[in-house]
XYZ file of N, CA and C in Angstrom:
708
model
N 110.183 129.656 98.771
C 109.951 130.808 99.492
C 109.217 131.943 98.229
N 109.189 132.705 99.148
C 108.224 133.912 98.307
C 109.307 134.565 97.218
N 108.602 134.981 95.951
C 109.179 135.656 95.047
C 109.554 136.829 95.441
N 110.160 137.858 94.924
C 110.070 139.310 95.112
C 108.654 140.321 94.877
N 107.823 139.458 93.876
C 106.758 139.923 93.683
C 105.442 139.603 94.770
N 105.900 139.005 95.652
C 104.941 138.353 96.535
C 104.542 137.155 96.267
N 104.270 136.371 94.897
C 104.129 134.942 94.758
C 105.060 134.078 94.762
N 104.213 132.685 95.115
C 105.440 131.692 95.213
C 106.185 131.242 93.862
N 107.656 130.603 94.075
C 107.971 130.123 92.856
C 107.700 128.876 92.972
N 107.202 127.809 92.127
C 107.164 126.986 92.244
C 108.078 125.928 90.908
N 108.970 124.852 91.439
C 109.998 124.192 90.764
C 109.466 123.096 89.914
N 109.405 122.950 88.680
C 109.349 121.968 88.234
C 109.732 120.586 88.949
N 108.964 119.320 88.565
C 109.957 118.153 89.019
C 110.629 117.733 87.532
N 111.926 117.318 87.772
C 112.648 116.508 86.578
C 111.766 115.885 86.035
N 111.861 115.747 84.424
C 111.160 114.313 84.033
C 112.072 113.458 84.305
N 111.063 112.326 84.244
C 111.615 110.881 84.732
C 112.261 109.772 83.385
N 113.422 109.393 83.434
C 114.053 108.665 82.735
C 114.563 106.994 83.032
N 114.848 106.374 82.168
C 115.443 105.432 82.886
C 116.945 105.310 82.050
N 117.855 104.408 82.846
C 118.858 104.089 82.035
C 119.118 102.830 81.419
N 119.895 102.933 80.395
C 120.281 101.472 79.954
C 120.263 100.263 80.521
N 120.127 99.352 80.719
C 120.580 98.432 82.030
C 119.881 97.122 81.763
N 118.484 97.027 81.673
C 117.969 95.899 81.076
C 117.170 95.571 80.164
N 117.057 94.221 79.780
C 117.014 93.331 78.192
C 115.997 94.548 77.291
N 114.925 95.435 77.738
C 114.229 96.128 77.254
C 114.538 96.888 75.918
N 115.666 97.670 75.731
C 116.100 98.661 75.600
C 116.929 97.590 74.334
N 117.580 96.701 74.265
C 118.177 96.194 73.255
C 117.009 95.263 72.389
N 116.312 94.912 72.889
C 115.243 94.392 72.224
C 114.427 95.351 71.236
N 114.286 96.685 71.536
C 113.615 97.116 71.122
C 114.487 97.930 69.721
N 115.789 97.934 70.104
C 116.533 98.250 69.143
C 117.117 97.479 67.941
N 116.976 96.466 68.604
C 117.202 94.723 67.366
C 115.795 94.954 66.386
N 114.541 95.323 66.897
C 113.447 94.997 66.376
C 113.303 96.628 65.214
N 113.885 97.703 65.752
C 114.221 98.694 64.747
C 115.096 98.550 63.836
N 116.078 98.280 63.827
C 117.086 98.211 63.006
C 116.706 96.918 61.971
N 115.910 95.984 62.325
C 115.451 94.710 61.210
C 114.328 95.505 60.431
N 113.608 96.340 61.457
C 112.353 96.756 60.562
C 112.836 97.963 59.564
N 113.944 98.637 59.897
C 114.572 99.904 59.227
C 115.116 99.281 57.681
N 115.950 98.255 57.843
C 116.776 97.269 56.859
C 115.529 96.699 55.950
N 114.408 95.843 56.445
C 113.323 95.523 55.425
C 112.447 96.906 54.701
N 112.516 97.765 55.948
C 111.632 98.994 54.564
C 112.732 99.242 53.924
N 113.899 99.505 54.050
C 114.824 99.878 52.916
C 114.672 98.930 51.607
N 114.544 97.615 51.557
C 114.142 97.017 50.532
C 112.911 97.129 50.216
N 111.891 96.884 50.638
C 110.542 97.166 50.537
C 110.491 98.516 49.773
N 111.331 99.411 50.184
C 110.913 100.932 49.698
C 111.382 100.610 48.040
N 112.170 99.979 47.549
C 112.711 100.034 46.233
C 111.607 99.801 45.074
N 110.160 98.967 46.001
C 109.348 98.750 44.730
C 107.889 99.676 44.894
N 107.746 100.243 43.793
C 106.623 101.164 43.827
C 105.366 100.025 43.954
N 104.406 100.534 44.767
C 102.880 100.047 45.012
C 101.972 100.637 44.282
N 100.866 100.457 43.757
C 99.756 101.110 43.356
C 98.518 100.437 43.878
N 97.874 100.894 44.904
C 96.731 100.490 45.286
C 95.291 101.312 44.934
N 95.151 101.226 43.663
C 93.786 102.094 43.284
C 94.888 103.419 43.056
N 93.880 104.537 43.598
C 94.408 105.894 43.289
C 95.529 106.046 43.929
N 96.174 104.996 45.332
C 97.130 105.573 46.131
C 98.436 105.002 45.538
N 99.467 105.830 45.545
C 101.068 105.473 45.201
C 101.997 105.438 46.438
N 102.426 104.288 46.654
C 103.238 104.087 47.853
C 104.557 103.104 47.143
N 105.326 102.688 48.272
C 105.784 101.940 48.068
C 106.035 100.854 48.922
N 106.873 99.451 48.837
C 106.978 98.417 49.361
C 106.669 97.951 50.706
N 107.518 99.439 51.178
C 107.755 99.333 52.623
C 107.015 99.747 53.359
N 105.839 100.451 53.245
C 104.615 101.245 53.529
C 104.283 100.610 55.077
N 104.072 99.077 55.116
C 103.295 98.774 56.067
C 104.500 98.311 57.289
N 105.386 98.771 57.426
C 106.746 98.214 57.997
C 107.113 99.562 58.803
N 107.365 100.675 58.208
C 107.961 101.778 58.439
C 107.518 102.472 59.895
N 106.172 102.509 59.516
C 105.519 103.152 61.080
C 105.799 102.637 62.354
N 106.248 101.263 62.445
C 106.632 100.608 63.418
C 108.247 101.246 63.964
N 108.880 101.759 63.090
C 110.697 102.234 63.622
C 109.955 103.348 64.406
N 109.060 104.141 63.939
C 108.352 105.684 64.645
C 107.766 105.459 66.096
N 107.117 104.378 66.062
C 106.760 103.801 67.528
C 107.651 103.406 68.215
N 108.381 102.534 68.012
C 109.663 101.992 68.513
C 110.422 103.362 68.915
N 110.650 104.314 68.151
C 111.463 105.472 68.649
C 110.533 106.318 69.903
N 109.424 106.207 69.594
C 108.606 106.843 70.352
C 108.763 106.341 72.016
N 108.713 105.064 71.940
C 108.696 104.473 73.448
C 110.235 104.638 74.124
N 111.216 104.774 73.202
C 112.445 104.700 73.934
C 112.127 106.146 74.182
N 112.189 106.884 73.157
C 112.314 109.108 73.974
C 111.559 108.740 75.307
N 110.399 108.430 75.244
C 109.577 108.393 76.389
C 110.043 108.013 77.790
N 110.783 106.733 77.335
C 111.226 105.816 78.336
C 112.761 106.315 78.831
N 113.607 106.282 77.931
C 115.199 106.353 78.197
C 115.389 108.067 77.760
N 114.640 108.791 77.220
C 115.017 110.106 76.969
C 115.945 110.305 75.284
N 115.874 111.439 75.380
C 116.325 111.617 73.836
C 117.560 111.510 73.337
N 118.918 111.238 74.170
C 120.064 111.203 74.428
C 120.004 109.334 73.697
N 119.172 108.535 74.214
C 119.187 107.133 74.322
C 118.740 107.202 73.117
N 117.425 107.618 72.682
C 116.838 107.413 71.793
C 117.921 108.090 70.177
N 118.276 108.907 70.429
C 119.421 109.262 69.185
C 120.446 108.111 68.928
N 120.718 107.707 70.358
C 122.215 106.538 69.931
C 121.738 105.318 69.129
N 120.367 105.011 69.278
C 119.377 103.800 68.568
C 118.845 104.191 67.227
N 118.810 105.626 67.006
C 118.587 105.997 65.577
C 120.261 105.849 64.656
N 121.524 106.192 65.707
C 122.271 106.270 64.625
C 122.599 104.843 64.576
N 122.852 104.103 65.177
C 123.111 102.492 65.432
C 121.974 101.850 64.018
N 120.711 102.372 64.509
C 120.002 101.335 63.145
C 120.570 101.549 61.920
N 120.626 103.355 61.511
C 121.172 103.355 60.452
C 122.859 102.885 60.143
N 123.519 102.785 61.254
C 125.042 102.594 60.922
C 124.464 101.107 60.164
N 123.755 99.928 60.836
C 123.528 99.014 60.354
C 122.840 98.741 58.874
N 122.035 99.839 58.776
C 121.458 99.769 57.448
C 122.252 100.005 56.302
N 123.397 100.772 56.562
C 124.506 101.442 55.762
C 125.388 100.035 55.233
N 125.643 99.441 56.708
C 126.308 98.038 56.375
C 125.366 97.143 55.716
N 124.406 96.882 55.727
C 123.218 95.848 55.010
C 123.549 96.470 53.760
N 123.644 97.968 53.266
C 123.654 98.266 51.859
C 124.795 98.034 51.105
N 126.133 98.044 51.931
C 127.548 97.250 51.417
C 127.206 96.281 51.104
N 126.728 95.242 51.937
C 126.643 94.032 51.490
C 125.742 93.429 50.366
N 124.784 94.469 50.079
C 123.870 94.000 49.216
C 124.975 94.479 47.919
N 125.990 95.419 47.715
C 126.652 95.964 46.895
C 127.824 94.578 46.889
N 128.210 93.999 47.471
C 129.378 93.220 47.271
C 128.586 91.791 46.810
N 127.212 91.545 46.815
C 126.808 90.535 46.485
C 126.541 90.931 44.929
N 126.128 91.656 44.794
C 125.701 92.153 43.610
C 127.154 92.200 42.182
N 127.940 92.409 42.672
C 129.668 92.861 42.157
C 130.139 91.361 42.023
N 130.148 90.414 43.250
C 130.451 89.320 43.016
C 130.251 88.287 41.875
N 131.274 87.863 40.984
C 130.987 86.887 39.783
C 129.706 85.807 40.011
N 129.089 85.752 38.955
C 128.163 84.447 39.257
C 127.973 83.460 37.991
N 127.415 83.003 37.963
C 127.429 81.470 37.098
C 126.936 82.447 35.746
N 127.633 82.103 34.821
C 127.336 82.462 33.375
C 125.989 81.950 32.572
N 125.429 80.853 32.974
C 124.360 80.284 32.249
C 123.120 80.861 32.137
N 121.988 80.584 31.604
C 120.541 81.128 31.899
C 120.469 81.577 32.934
N 120.406 80.192 33.876
C 119.571 80.791 35.015
C 120.534 81.789 35.923
N 122.024 81.646 35.788
C 122.577 82.443 36.861
C 122.463 83.909 35.961
N 122.320 84.086 34.904
C 122.273 85.617 34.359
C 120.805 86.101 35.046
N 119.697 85.357 34.855
C 118.326 85.684 35.275
C 118.729 86.014 36.705
N 119.093 85.163 37.410
C 119.077 85.457 38.885
C 120.314 86.758 39.563
N 120.912 86.987 38.722
C 121.637 88.097 38.733
C 120.996 89.102 38.367
N 120.494 89.197 37.319
C 119.283 90.547 36.853
C 118.439 90.890 38.415
N 117.680 89.652 38.676
C 116.698 89.630 39.577
C 117.230 90.662 40.707
N 118.430 90.040 40.915
C 118.888 90.504 42.435
C 119.365 91.760 42.385
N 120.044 92.504 41.088
C 120.212 93.949 40.883
C 119.357 94.850 40.463
N 117.925 93.881 40.181
C 116.808 94.683 40.015
C 116.022 95.043 41.733
N 116.300 93.653 42.475
C 115.659 93.999 43.893
C 116.626 95.030 45.021
N 117.900 94.526 44.529
C 118.711 95.334 45.621
C 119.759 96.362 45.022
N 119.453 96.470 43.610
C 120.492 97.691 43.182
C 120.007 99.091 43.638
N 118.828 99.251 43.524
C 118.404 100.642 44.092
C 118.423 100.866 45.450
N 118.836 99.849 46.674
C 118.680 99.987 48.160
C 119.818 101.226 48.372
N 121.160 101.259 48.003
C 121.773 102.340 48.525
C 121.172 103.992 48.490
N 120.345 104.100 47.167
C 119.989 105.434 47.113
C 118.365 105.465 48.257
N 118.069 104.650 48.396
C 116.982 104.210 49.420
C 117.413 104.659 51.050
N 118.678 103.769 50.887
C 119.120 103.785 52.491
C 119.458 105.470 52.626
N 120.131 106.025 51.176
C 120.593 107.458 51.522
C 119.131 108.344 52.158
N 117.941 107.888 51.257
C 117.088 108.565 51.466
C 116.387 108.415 53.087
N 116.484 107.198 53.058
C 116.032 106.969 54.590
C 117.013 107.630 55.999
N 118.231 107.378 55.661
C 119.135 108.239 56.487
C 118.981 109.575 56.334
N 118.607 110.439 55.703
C 118.804 111.442 55.760
C 117.390 112.047 56.284
N 116.235 111.365 56.050
C 114.967 111.258 56.533
C 114.338 111.069 57.717
N 115.096 109.851 57.896
C 114.942 109.295 59.461
C 115.482 110.015 60.560
N 116.658 110.365 60.386
C 117.776 111.243 61.295
C 117.033 112.575 61.186
N 116.478 113.312 60.353
C 116.035 114.305 60.574
C 114.157 114.206 61.421
N 113.981 113.100 60.795
C 111.879 113.294 61.191
C 112.369 112.686 62.640
N 112.864 111.525 62.702
C 113.147 110.918 64.026
C 113.702 111.652 65.238
N 115.004 112.593 64.835
C 115.247 113.382 65.636
C 114.363 114.352 66.416
N 113.509 115.042 65.155
C 112.673 116.208 65.522
C 111.659 115.260 66.783
N 110.937 114.251 65.875
C 110.139 113.633 66.662
C 110.483 113.376 68.009
N 111.756 112.910 68.435
C 111.987 112.667 69.928
C 112.257 114.143 70.584
N 113.123 114.692 69.939
C 113.026 116.245 70.615
C 111.725 116.697 71.380
N 110.613 116.856 70.191
C 109.363 117.276 70.605
C 108.984 116.765 71.651
N 108.881 115.216 71.829
C 108.264 114.330 72.655
C 108.961 114.486 73.996
N 110.198 114.725 74.090
C 111.047 114.691 75.319
C 110.608 116.561 75.884
N 110.919 117.346 74.975
C 110.412 118.743 75.377
C 109.169 118.789 76.000
N 108.024 118.235 75.313
C 106.621 118.504 75.646
C 106.889 117.471 77.110
N 107.531 116.660 77.669
C 107.112 115.524 78.614
C 108.381 116.503 79.647
N 108.997 117.471 79.139
C 109.455 118.195 80.295
C 108.214 119.308 80.906
N 107.432 119.333 80.035
C 106.256 120.838 80.425
C 105.405 119.969 81.411
N 105.111 118.643 80.798
C 103.933 118.079 81.246
C 104.201 116.926 82.602
N 105.338 116.181 82.375
C 105.510 115.800 83.091
C 105.289 113.930 83.028
N 104.705 113.007 83.616
C 103.714 112.019 83.118
C 102.481 111.975 82.717
N 102.031 113.135 82.519
C 100.736 113.492 82.476
C 100.556 113.488 80.526
N 99.437 113.299 80.062
C 99.138 113.491 78.601
C 100.215 112.721 78.080
N 100.574 111.934 77.779
C 101.189 110.824 77.241
C 100.948 110.866 75.807
N 99.292 110.271 75.762
C 98.712 110.383 74.331
C 99.081 111.819 73.562
N 99.047 112.710 74.415
C 99.191 114.158 73.224
C 100.669 114.262 72.972
N 101.750 113.981 73.858
C 103.253 113.914 73.782
C 103.052 112.978 71.994
N 102.546 111.748 72.069
C 102.901 110.752 70.953
C 102.347 111.514 70.152
N 101.368 111.867 70.177
C 100.587 112.307 68.505
C 101.098 113.580 67.997
N 101.499 114.980 68.901
C 102.478 115.834 68.832
C 103.218 115.525 68.008
N 104.175 115.210 68.670
C 105.560 114.904 68.234
C 105.674 114.130 66.822
N 104.499 113.054 66.547
C 104.442 112.358 65.472
C 104.246 113.043 64.192
N 103.096 114.268 64.319
C 102.712 115.188 62.958
C 104.060 115.897 62.521
N 104.824 116.537 63.448
C 106.116 117.257 63.017
C 106.827 116.173 62.481
N 107.333 114.990 63.491
C 108.364 114.258 62.694
C 107.897 113.309 61.401
N 106.692 112.884 61.114
C 106.239 112.149 59.787
C 106.340 113.235 59.068
N 105.847 114.208 59.039
C 105.734 115.075 57.990
C 107.109 115.456 57.964
N 108.464 115.742 58.569
C 109.855 115.895 57.592
C 110.147 114.699 56.756
N 110.047 113.752 57.769
C 110.841 112.175 57.187
C 110.167 112.038 55.903
N 108.554 112.160 55.904
C 108.180 111.946 54.327
C 108.887 112.597 53.161
N 108.686 114.160 53.830
C 109.023 114.979 52.532
C 110.317 114.762 52.005
N 111.442 114.803 53.188
C 112.826 114.263 53.093
C 112.636 113.228 51.735
N 112.148 111.871 52.374
C 112.791 110.720 51.885
C 111.901 110.797 50.560
N 110.590 111.322 50.676
C 110.065 110.727 49.043
C 110.706 111.832 47.884
N 111.482 113.067 48.377
C 112.240 114.152 47.352
C 113.151 112.988 46.761
N 114.066 112.155 47.764
C 114.930 111.661 47.404
C 114.821 110.200 46.447
N 113.755 109.547 46.884
C 113.231 108.203 46.749
C 112.733 108.071 45.625
N 111.931 109.133 45.387
C 111.016 108.947 44.622
C 111.473 108.665 42.715
N 112.386 108.884 42.421
C 112.763 108.643 41.089
C 113.341 107.275 41.009
N 113.887 106.189 42.239
C 114.205 105.131 42.388
C 112.921 103.899 42.268
N 111.809 104.341 42.467
C 110.390 103.760 42.752
C 109.810 104.150 41.374
N 110.270 104.998 40.344
C 109.682 105.320 39.100
C 108.354 106.066 39.064
N 108.532 107.331 40.262
C 107.551 108.232 40.369
C 108.251 109.282 39.275
N 107.559 109.631 38.391
C 108.257 110.851 37.471
C 107.751 112.462 37.011
N 106.558 112.475 37.711
C 105.550 113.769 37.491
C 105.303 114.214 39.187
N 105.064 115.415 38.830
C 104.583 116.238 40.089
C 103.632 115.726 40.898
N 102.380 115.393 39.936
C 100.959 114.553 40.740
C 101.628 113.305 41.178
N 102.115 112.470 40.346
C 102.378 111.272 41.478
C 103.364 111.432 42.682
N 104.350 112.664 42.701
C 104.842 112.777 43.959
C 104.113 113.302 44.770
N 103.334 114.499 44.274
C 102.473 114.948 45.602
C 101.263 114.144 46.504
N 101.057 113.124 45.192
C 100.440 111.952 46.001
C 101.109 110.857 46.860
N 102.676 110.836 46.493
C 102.943 109.842 47.247
C 103.558 110.390 48.455
N 103.702 111.663 48.190
C 104.123 112.547 49.660
C 102.610 112.650 50.598
N 101.454 112.773 50.034
C 100.402 112.927 50.713
C 100.294 111.788 51.494
N 100.163 110.527 50.581
C 99.526 109.525 50.965
C 100.422 108.861 51.883
N 101.848 109.097 51.937
C 103.062 108.521 52.794
C 102.616 109.272 54.209
N 102.745 110.427 54.186
C 102.053 111.259 55.502
C 101.295 111.058 56.258
N 99.758 110.815 55.242
C 98.451 110.094 56.280
C 98.651 109.228 56.744
N 99.238 108.550 55.927
C 99.497 106.649 56.008
C 99.980 106.803 57.669
N 101.121 107.191 57.782
C 102.386 106.771 58.722
C 101.639 107.503 59.809
N 101.343 108.365 59.687
C 100.880 109.514 60.993
C 99.278 108.597 61.506
N 98.443 108.398 60.310
C 97.274 107.612 60.906
C 97.813 105.989 61.353
N 98.783 105.597 61.222
C 99.055 104.486 61.805
C 99.334 104.443 63.437
N 100.050 105.719 63.570
C 100.802 106.006 64.480
C 99.633 106.400 65.559
N 98.729 107.243 65.030
C 97.691 107.229 66.015
C 96.617 106.394 66.353
N 96.543 105.548 65.279
C 95.786 104.078 65.784
C 96.456 103.410 66.760
N 97.648 103.450 66.630
C 98.260 102.709 67.546
C 98.713 103.363 69.462
N 98.403 104.638 69.095
C 98.443 104.856 70.152
C 98.335 104.652 71.400
N 97.048 104.031 71.795
C 96.611 103.067 72.536
C 97.529 101.837 73.093
N 98.094 101.289 72.160
C 98.952 100.135 71.818
C 100.276 100.495 73.064
N 100.502 101.672 71.994
C 102.013 102.536 72.603
C 102.069 102.628 74.307
N 100.314 103.675 74.456
C 100.657 103.798 75.719
C 100.789 102.741 76.827
N 100.335 101.806 76.537
C 100.445 100.756 77.279
C 101.981 99.706 77.176
N 102.154 99.759 75.972
C 103.873 99.370 76.124
C 104.385 100.510 76.919
N 104.499 101.632 76.808
C 105.542 102.611 77.813
C 104.943 102.150 79.076
N 104.132 102.024 79.543
C 103.371 101.465 80.907
C 104.102 100.408 81.210
N 104.031 99.374 80.473
C 104.951 98.013 80.771
C 106.092 98.510 81.235
N 107.237 99.051 79.915
C 108.663 98.988 80.553
C 108.381 100.113 81.591
N 108.123 101.172 81.694
C 108.255 101.780 82.925
C 108.042 101.160 84.024
N 107.096 100.598 84.267
C 106.931 99.395 85.620
C 108.377 98.850 85.854
N 108.614 98.284 84.668
C 109.624 97.320 84.692
C 111.337 97.418 84.622
N 111.171 98.842 84.375
C 112.736 99.544 84.206
C 112.924 99.733 86.034
N 113.978 99.170 86.726
C 114.145 99.504 87.856
C 114.803 100.882 87.867
N 115.760 101.291 87.003
C 116.162 102.737 87.128
C 115.316 104.006 86.633
N 113.651 103.398 86.440
C 113.194 104.625 85.878
C 112.820 105.509 87.040
N 113.359 106.619 86.635
C 113.406 107.825 87.941
C 113.784 109.418 87.439
N 113.673 110.293 88.188
C 114.397 111.561 87.940
C 115.452 111.661 87.480
N 115.716 112.222 86.061
C 117.135 112.713 85.727
C 118.033 113.420 86.533
N 119.290 113.192 86.602
C 119.825 113.604 87.393
C 120.591 115.067 86.424
N 120.657 116.073 87.769
C 120.954 117.388 87.589
C 122.130 117.924 86.601
């Protein structure tokens, strides 16, 4: 109906999301949790590729963000937040298991002591890495998901690529800065130059990977939307 000023007031349609009920969400959640746990282990190793300083989990971690983008777009912010919390609960559980494995008494022969030292070296730093990931991923992925959903409220189903790219830039920067600030000492970064390199390379790499995979992410989102029977307007 006409507004007092004489112009027509048009209401925006509610953004569309699916409810949890199909196997797709469970599969993505499982993959996200496994990727996160493996990334935490890999991140305890510093990696030098020429002038580039990174960690052993660099090739895995962007996949968690891509999965987060898909879940945010298809299922909405609240469901994506549940996936983030669940993944980290499992990651903390894995870290506790590593601690139990380390403190259990082992063989005292030469092979046994060497094995114990190797396990402590590989899994010992992981609790601090988990803490870094917990704070970084909760902040970065939550901001990423929130921005994506807010953009969807304004644009509807249009410009999915813009939502994926715009939310990734902010989320990955927050994630990388927090994670590197806490985890740098664990992987052997001792001065500001190395730290700046670590942050810059991590941010550019993670964002670049997400941008590179945007066409594939769009296809996956479209595939799941078409096969989710409940995909429709969110109830008021």
